[in-house]
PDB file of N, CA and C in Angstrom:
ATOM      1  N   UNK A   1     -31.549  -5.817   8.891  1.00 50.00           N
ATOM      2  CA  UNK A   1     -32.225  -7.145   9.624  1.00 50.00           C
ATOM      3  C   UNK A   1     -33.145  -7.613   8.655  1.00 50.00           C
ATOM      4  N   UNK A   2     -32.465  -8.952   8.517  1.00 64.00           N
ATOM      5  CA  UNK A   2     -33.705  -9.462   7.606  1.00 64.00           C
ATOM      6  C   UNK A   2     -34.704 -10.831   8.198  1.00 64.00           C
ATOM      7  N   UNK A   3     -35.470 -11.411   8.154  1.00 59.00           N
ATOM      8  CA  UNK A   3     -36.265 -12.051   8.558  1.00 59.00           C
ATOM      9  C   UNK A   3     -35.977 -13.500   7.952  1.00 59.00           C
ATOM     10  N   UNK A   4     -35.833 -14.850   8.839  1.00 65.00           N
ATOM     11  CA  UNK A   4     -35.598 -15.895   8.144  1.00 65.00           C
ATOM     12  C   UNK A   4     -36.667 -16.416   7.253  1.00 65.00           C
ATOM     13  N   UNK A   5     -36.391 -16.939   6.151  1.00 68.00           N
ATOM     14  CA  UNK A   5     -38.527 -17.727   5.307  1.00 68.00           C
ATOM     15  C   UNK A   5     -38.518 -17.776   6.386  1.00 68.00           C
ATOM     16  N   UNK A   6     -38.422 -18.888   6.905  1.00 63.00           N
ATOM     17  CA  UNK A   6     -39.332 -20.098   8.047  1.00 63.00           C
ATOM     18  C   UNK A   6     -40.109 -19.656   8.952  1.00 63.00           C
ATOM     19  N   UNK A   7     -39.414 -18.118   9.143  1.00 61.00           N
ATOM     20  CA  UNK A   7     -40.608 -17.252  10.537  1.00 61.00           C
ATOM     21  C   UNK A   7     -41.726 -17.105   9.740  1.00 61.00           C
ATOM     22  N   UNK A   8     -41.292 -16.295   9.042  1.00 64.00           N
ATOM     23  CA  UNK A   8     -42.222 -16.053   7.652  1.00 64.00           C
ATOM     24  C   UNK A   8     -43.566 -16.730   7.125  1.00 64.00           C
ATOM     25  N   UNK A   9     -43.077 -18.343   6.930  1.00 72.00           N
ATOM     26  CA  UNK A   9     -43.765 -19.404   6.700  1.00 72.00           C
ATOM     27  C   UNK A   9     -44.674 -19.562   8.050  1.00 72.00           C
ATOM     28  N   UNK A  10     -43.917 -19.359   8.705  1.00 74.00           N
ATOM     29  CA  UNK A  10     -45.060 -19.749  10.244  1.00 74.00           C
ATOM     30  C   UNK A  10     -46.032 -18.874  10.740  1.00 74.00           C
ATOM     31  N   UNK A  11     -45.631 -17.681  10.671  1.00 77.00           N
ATOM     32  CA  UNK A  11     -46.322 -16.107  10.728  1.00 77.00           C
ATOM     33  C   UNK A  11     -47.600 -16.592   9.627  1.00 77.00           C
ATOM     34  N   UNK A  12     -47.600 -16.770   8.610  1.00 79.00           N
ATOM     35  CA  UNK A  12     -48.395 -16.696   8.014  1.00 79.00           C
ATOM     36  C   UNK A  12     -49.513 -17.833   7.863  1.00 79.00           C
ATOM     37  N   UNK A  13     -48.860 -19.042   8.097  1.00 83.00           N
ATOM     38  CA  UNK A  13     -49.949 -20.234   8.931  1.00 83.00           C
ATOM     39  C   UNK A  13     -50.688 -19.959  10.400  1.00 83.00           C
ATOM     40  N   UNK A  14     -49.646 -19.058  10.780  1.00 84.00           N
ATOM     41  CA  UNK A  14     -51.201 -18.542  12.542  1.00 84.00           C
ATOM     42  C   UNK A  14     -51.853 -18.155  11.864  1.00 84.00           C
ATOM     43  N   UNK A  15     -51.947 -16.804  10.869  1.00 85.00           N
ATOM     44  CA  UNK A  15     -52.442 -15.997  10.485  1.00 85.00           C
ATOM     45  C   UNK A  15     -54.063 -16.727   9.723  1.00 85.00           C
ATOM     46  N   UNK A  16     -53.634 -17.887   8.960  1.00 83.00           N
ATOM     47  CA  UNK A  16     -54.676 -18.718   8.455  1.00 83.00           C
ATOM     48  C   UNK A  16     -55.496 -19.181   8.830  1.00 83.00           C
ATOM     49  N   UNK A  17     -54.643 -20.027  10.474  1.00 85.00           N
ATOM     50  CA  UNK A  17     -55.195 -20.482  11.072  1.00 85.00           C
ATOM     51  C   UNK A  17     -56.251 -19.734  12.039  1.00 85.00           C
ATOM     52  N   UNK A  18     -55.926 -18.660  12.538  1.00 88.00           N
ATOM     53  CA  UNK A  18     -56.592 -17.306  13.588  1.00 88.00           C
ATOM     54  C   UNK A  18     -57.969 -17.129  12.389  1.00 88.00           C
ATOM     55  N   UNK A  19     -57.483 -16.802  11.315  1.00 86.00           N
ATOM     56  CA  UNK A  19     -58.925 -16.323  10.167  1.00 86.00           C
ATOM     57  C   UNK A  19     -59.925 -17.578  10.230  1.00 86.00           C
ATOM     58  N   UNK A  20     -59.475 -18.553   9.516  1.00 87.00           N
ATOM     59  CA  UNK A  20     -60.242 -19.868   9.807  1.00 87.00           C
ATOM     60  C   UNK A  20     -60.969 -20.229  11.151  1.00 87.00           C
ATOM     61  N   UNK A  21     -60.440 -19.995  12.468  1.00 92.00           N
ATOM     62  CA  UNK A  21     -61.101 -20.086  13.451  1.00 92.00           C
ATOM     63  C   UNK A  21     -62.136 -19.097  13.967  1.00 92.00           C
ATOM     64  N   UNK A  22     -62.099 -17.697  13.448  1.00 89.00           N
ATOM     65  CA  UNK A  22     -62.571 -16.563  13.895  1.00 89.00           C
ATOM     66  C   UNK A  22     -63.999 -17.190  12.343  1.00 89.00           C
ATOM     67  N   UNK A  23     -63.650 -17.094  10.933  1.00 90.00           N
ATOM     68  CA  UNK A  23     -64.927 -17.757  10.448  1.00 90.00           C
ATOM     69  C   UNK A  23     -65.617 -18.757  10.977  1.00 90.00           C
ATOM     70  N   UNK A  24     -65.364 -19.705  11.519  1.00 93.00           N
ATOM     71  CA  UNK A  24     -65.680 -20.767  12.025  1.00 93.00           C
ATOM     72  C   UNK A  24     -66.663 -20.341  13.528  1.00 93.00           C
ATOM     73  N   UNK A  25     -65.661 -19.660  14.086  1.00 92.00           N
ATOM     74  CA  UNK A  25     -66.575 -19.518  15.211  1.00 92.00           C
ATOM     75  C   UNK A  25     -67.794 -18.019  15.442  1.00 92.00           C
ATOM     76  N   UNK A  26     -67.954 -17.382  14.405  1.00 90.00           N
ATOM     77  CA  UNK A  26     -68.640 -16.387  14.093  1.00 90.00           C
ATOM     78  C   UNK A  26     -69.917 -17.308  13.126  1.00 90.00           C
ATOM     79  N   UNK A  27     -69.316 -18.233  12.515  1.00 93.00           N
ATOM     80  CA  UNK A  27     -70.624 -19.000  11.800  1.00 93.00           C
ATOM     81  C   UNK A  27     -71.664 -19.634  13.219  1.00 93.00           C
ATOM     82  N   UNK A  28     -70.842 -20.518  13.703  1.00 95.00           N
ATOM     83  CA  UNK A  28     -71.388 -21.307  14.513  1.00 95.00           C
ATOM     84  C   UNK A  28     -72.139 -20.460  15.691  1.00 95.00           C
ATOM     85  N   UNK A  29     -71.742 -19.619  15.852  1.00 94.00           N
ATOM     86  CA  UNK A  29     -71.641 -18.867  16.987  1.00 94.00           C
ATOM     87  C   UNK A  29     -73.460 -18.059  16.690  1.00 94.00           C
ATOM     88  N   UNK A  30     -73.411 -17.663  15.545  1.00 93.00           N
ATOM     89  CA  UNK A  30     -74.844 -16.930  14.944  1.00 93.00           C
ATOM     90  C   UNK A  30     -75.789 -18.070  14.585  1.00 93.00           C
ATOM     91  N   UNK A  31     -75.450 -19.470  14.342  1.00 96.00           N
ATOM     92  CA  UNK A  31     -76.769 -20.068  14.134  1.00 96.00           C
ATOM     93  C   UNK A  31     -76.766 -20.939  15.373  1.00 96.00           C
ATOM     94  N   UNK A  32     -76.077 -21.350  16.461  1.00 97.00           N
ATOM     95  CA  UNK A  32     -76.870 -21.890  17.515  1.00 97.00           C
ATOM     96  C   UNK A  32     -77.546 -20.023  18.107  1.00 97.00           C
ATOM     97  N   UNK A  33     -77.081 -19.259  17.649  1.00 95.00           N
ATOM     98  CA  UNK A  33     -77.951 -17.928  18.052  1.00 95.00           C
ATOM     99  C   UNK A  33     -79.233 -17.923  17.969  1.00 95.00           C
ATOM    100  N   UNK A  34     -79.172 -17.869  16.689  1.00 95.00           N
ATOM    101  CA  UNK A  34     -80.127 -18.200  15.442  1.00 95.00           C
ATOM    102  C   UNK A  34     -81.568 -19.628  16.554  1.00 95.00           C
ATOM    103  N   UNK A  35     -80.766 -20.428  16.561  1.00 97.00           N
ATOM    104  CA  UNK A  35     -81.565 -21.857  17.176  1.00 97.00           C
ATOM    105  C   UNK A  35     -82.263 -21.339  18.301  1.00 97.00           C
ATOM    106  N   UNK A  36     -81.426 -20.990  19.114  1.00 97.00           N
ATOM    107  CA  UNK A  36     -81.603 -20.850  20.357  1.00 97.00           C
ATOM    108  C   UNK A  36     -83.193 -19.450  20.640  1.00 97.00           C
ATOM    109  N   UNK A  37     -83.209 -18.968  19.374  1.00 96.00           N
ATOM    110  CA  UNK A  37     -84.078 -17.830  19.263  1.00 96.00           C
ATOM    111  C   UNK A  37     -84.953 -18.086  18.495  1.00 96.00           C
ATOM    112  N   UNK A  38     -85.178 -19.631  18.517  1.00 96.00           N
ATOM    113  CA  UNK A  38     -86.217 -19.936  17.865  1.00 96.00           C
ATOM    114  C   UNK A  38     -86.240 -20.295  16.556  1.00 96.00           C
ATOM    115  N   UNK A  39     -85.523 -19.868  15.731  1.00 96.00           N
ATOM    116  CA  UNK A  39     -85.797 -20.002  14.268  1.00 96.00           C
ATOM    117  C   UNK A  39     -85.141 -21.873  13.725  1.00 96.00           C
ATOM    118  N   UNK A  40     -86.000 -21.717  12.913  1.00 97.00           N
ATOM    119  CA  UNK A  40     -85.333 -23.470  12.306  1.00 97.00           C
ATOM    120  C   UNK A  40     -84.026 -23.246  11.583  1.00 97.00           C
ATOM    121  N   UNK A  41     -83.541 -24.457  10.878  1.00 96.00           N
ATOM    122  CA  UNK A  41     -82.095 -24.589  11.077  1.00 96.00           C
ATOM    123  C   UNK A  41     -81.486 -24.053   9.850  1.00 96.00           C
ATOM    124  N   UNK A  42     -82.530 -24.373   9.075  1.00 96.00           N
ATOM    125  CA  UNK A  42     -82.248 -23.389   7.050  1.00 96.00           C
ATOM    126  C   UNK A  42     -81.604 -21.932   7.839  1.00 96.00           C
ATOM    127  N   UNK A  43     -82.488 -20.823   8.620  1.00 96.00           N
ATOM    128  CA  UNK A  43     -83.111 -19.701   8.673  1.00 96.00           C
ATOM    129  C   UNK A  43     -81.373 -19.683   9.600  1.00 96.00           C
ATOM    130  N   UNK A  44     -81.336 -20.248  10.266  1.00 95.00           N
ATOM    131  CA  UNK A  44     -80.169 -20.308  11.810  1.00 95.00           C
ATOM    132  C   UNK A  44     -79.169 -20.454  10.760  1.00 95.00           C
ATOM    133  N   UNK A  45     -79.684 -21.536  10.108  1.00 94.00           N
ATOM    134  CA  UNK A  45     -77.658 -21.450   9.057  1.00 94.00           C
ATOM    135  C   UNK A  45     -77.418 -20.009   8.455  1.00 94.00           C
ATOM    136  N   UNK A  46     -78.508 -19.622   7.585  1.00 93.00           N
ATOM    137  CA  UNK A  46     -78.473 -18.276   6.707  1.00 93.00           C
ATOM    138  C   UNK A  46     -78.083 -17.353   7.666  1.00 93.00           C
ATOM    139  N   UNK A  47     -78.113 -16.722   9.141  1.00 92.00           N
ATOM    140  CA  UNK A  47     -78.217 -15.921   9.897  1.00 92.00           C
ATOM    141  C   UNK A  47     -76.172 -16.616  10.140  1.00 92.00           C
ATOM    142  N   UNK A  48     -76.304 -17.527  10.822  1.00 91.00           N
ATOM    143  CA  UNK A  48     -74.439 -18.356  10.850  1.00 91.00           C
ATOM    144  C   UNK A  48     -74.011 -17.737   9.870  1.00 91.00           C
ATOM    145  N   UNK A  49     -74.594 -18.120   8.468  1.00 91.00           N
ATOM    146  CA  UNK A  49     -73.016 -17.710   7.120  1.00 91.00           C
ATOM    147  C   UNK A  49     -73.300 -15.656   7.124  1.00 91.00           C
ATOM    148  N   UNK A  50     -74.165 -15.389   7.271  1.00 90.00           N
ATOM    149  CA  UNK A  50     -74.525 -13.851   7.104  1.00 90.00           C
ATOM    150  C   UNK A  50     -73.625 -12.859   7.711  1.00 90.00           C
ATOM    151  N   UNK A  51     -73.182 -14.084   9.436  1.00 87.00           N
ATOM    152  CA  UNK A  51     -72.141 -13.087  10.099  1.00 87.00           C
ATOM    153  C   UNK A  51     -71.346 -13.144  10.090  1.00 87.00           C
ATOM    154  N   UNK A  52     -70.547 -13.619   8.380  1.00 83.00           N
ATOM    155  CA  UNK A  52     -69.389 -13.569   8.337  1.00 83.00           C
ATOM    156  C   UNK A  52     -69.529 -12.260   7.648  1.00 83.00           C
ATOM    157  N   UNK A  53     -70.558 -11.623   7.155  1.00 82.00           N
ATOM    158  CA  UNK A  53     -70.772 -10.708   6.227  1.00 82.00           C
ATOM    159  C   UNK A  53     -70.133  -9.368   6.705  1.00 82.00           C
ATOM    160  N   UNK A  54     -70.361  -9.133   7.701  1.00 69.00           N
ATOM    161  CA  UNK A  54     -70.711  -8.348   8.336  1.00 69.00           C
ATOM    162  C   UNK A  54     -69.054  -8.083   9.126  1.00 69.00           C
ATOM    163  N   UNK A  55     -68.877  -6.583   9.146  1.00 64.00           N
ATOM    164  CA  UNK A  55     -67.508  -6.494   9.895  1.00 64.00           C
ATOM    165  C   UNK A  55     -67.399  -6.736  11.037  1.00 64.00           C
ATOM    166  N   UNK A  56     -66.246  -6.501  12.500  1.00 58.00           N
ATOM    167  CA  UNK A  56     -66.143  -6.980  13.404  1.00 58.00           C
ATOM    168  C   UNK A  56     -65.366  -7.934  13.866  1.00 58.00           C
ATOM    169  N   UNK A  57     -64.888  -8.376  14.827  1.00 55.00           N
ATOM    170  CA  UNK A  57     -64.020  -9.480  14.978  1.00 55.00           C
ATOM    171  C   UNK A  57     -63.045  -8.330  16.607  1.00 55.00           C
ATOM    172  N   UNK A  58     -62.114  -9.350  16.780  1.00 54.00           N
ATOM    173  CA  UNK A  58     -60.798  -8.684  17.649  1.00 54.00           C
ATOM    174  C   UNK A  58     -59.959  -7.106  16.874  1.00 54.00           C
ATOM    175  N   UNK A  59     -59.905  -7.723  15.504  1.00 51.00           N
ATOM    176  CA  UNK A  59     -59.224  -6.433  15.415  1.00 51.00           C
ATOM    177  C   UNK A  59     -59.974  -4.570  14.650  1.00 51.00           C
ATOM    178  N   UNK A  60     -61.411  -5.170  14.742  1.00 51.00           N
ATOM    179  CA  UNK A  60     -62.377  -4.175  13.988  1.00 51.00           C
ATOM    180  C   UNK A  60     -62.361  -2.850  15.383  1.00 51.00           C
ATOM    181  N   UNK A  61     -62.405  -1.943  14.516  1.00 47.00           N
ATOM    182  CA  UNK A  61     -62.959   0.009  15.074  1.00 47.00           C
ATOM    183  C   UNK A  61     -64.136   0.111  14.509  1.00 47.00           C
TER     184      UNK A  61
END
């Protein structure tokens, strides 16, 4: 049984879109959390960026 190539491209697009949203969500969430915690913008941006270097997310165990 073979999967049509069009469906595979759609699955790759969906996976790539999900990855982009997860990265953006972790970055923005880390930034605003740090800002709410009283950190300056530059440090908050570092925290937001560094959140993506840590494992985690929906699929991590």
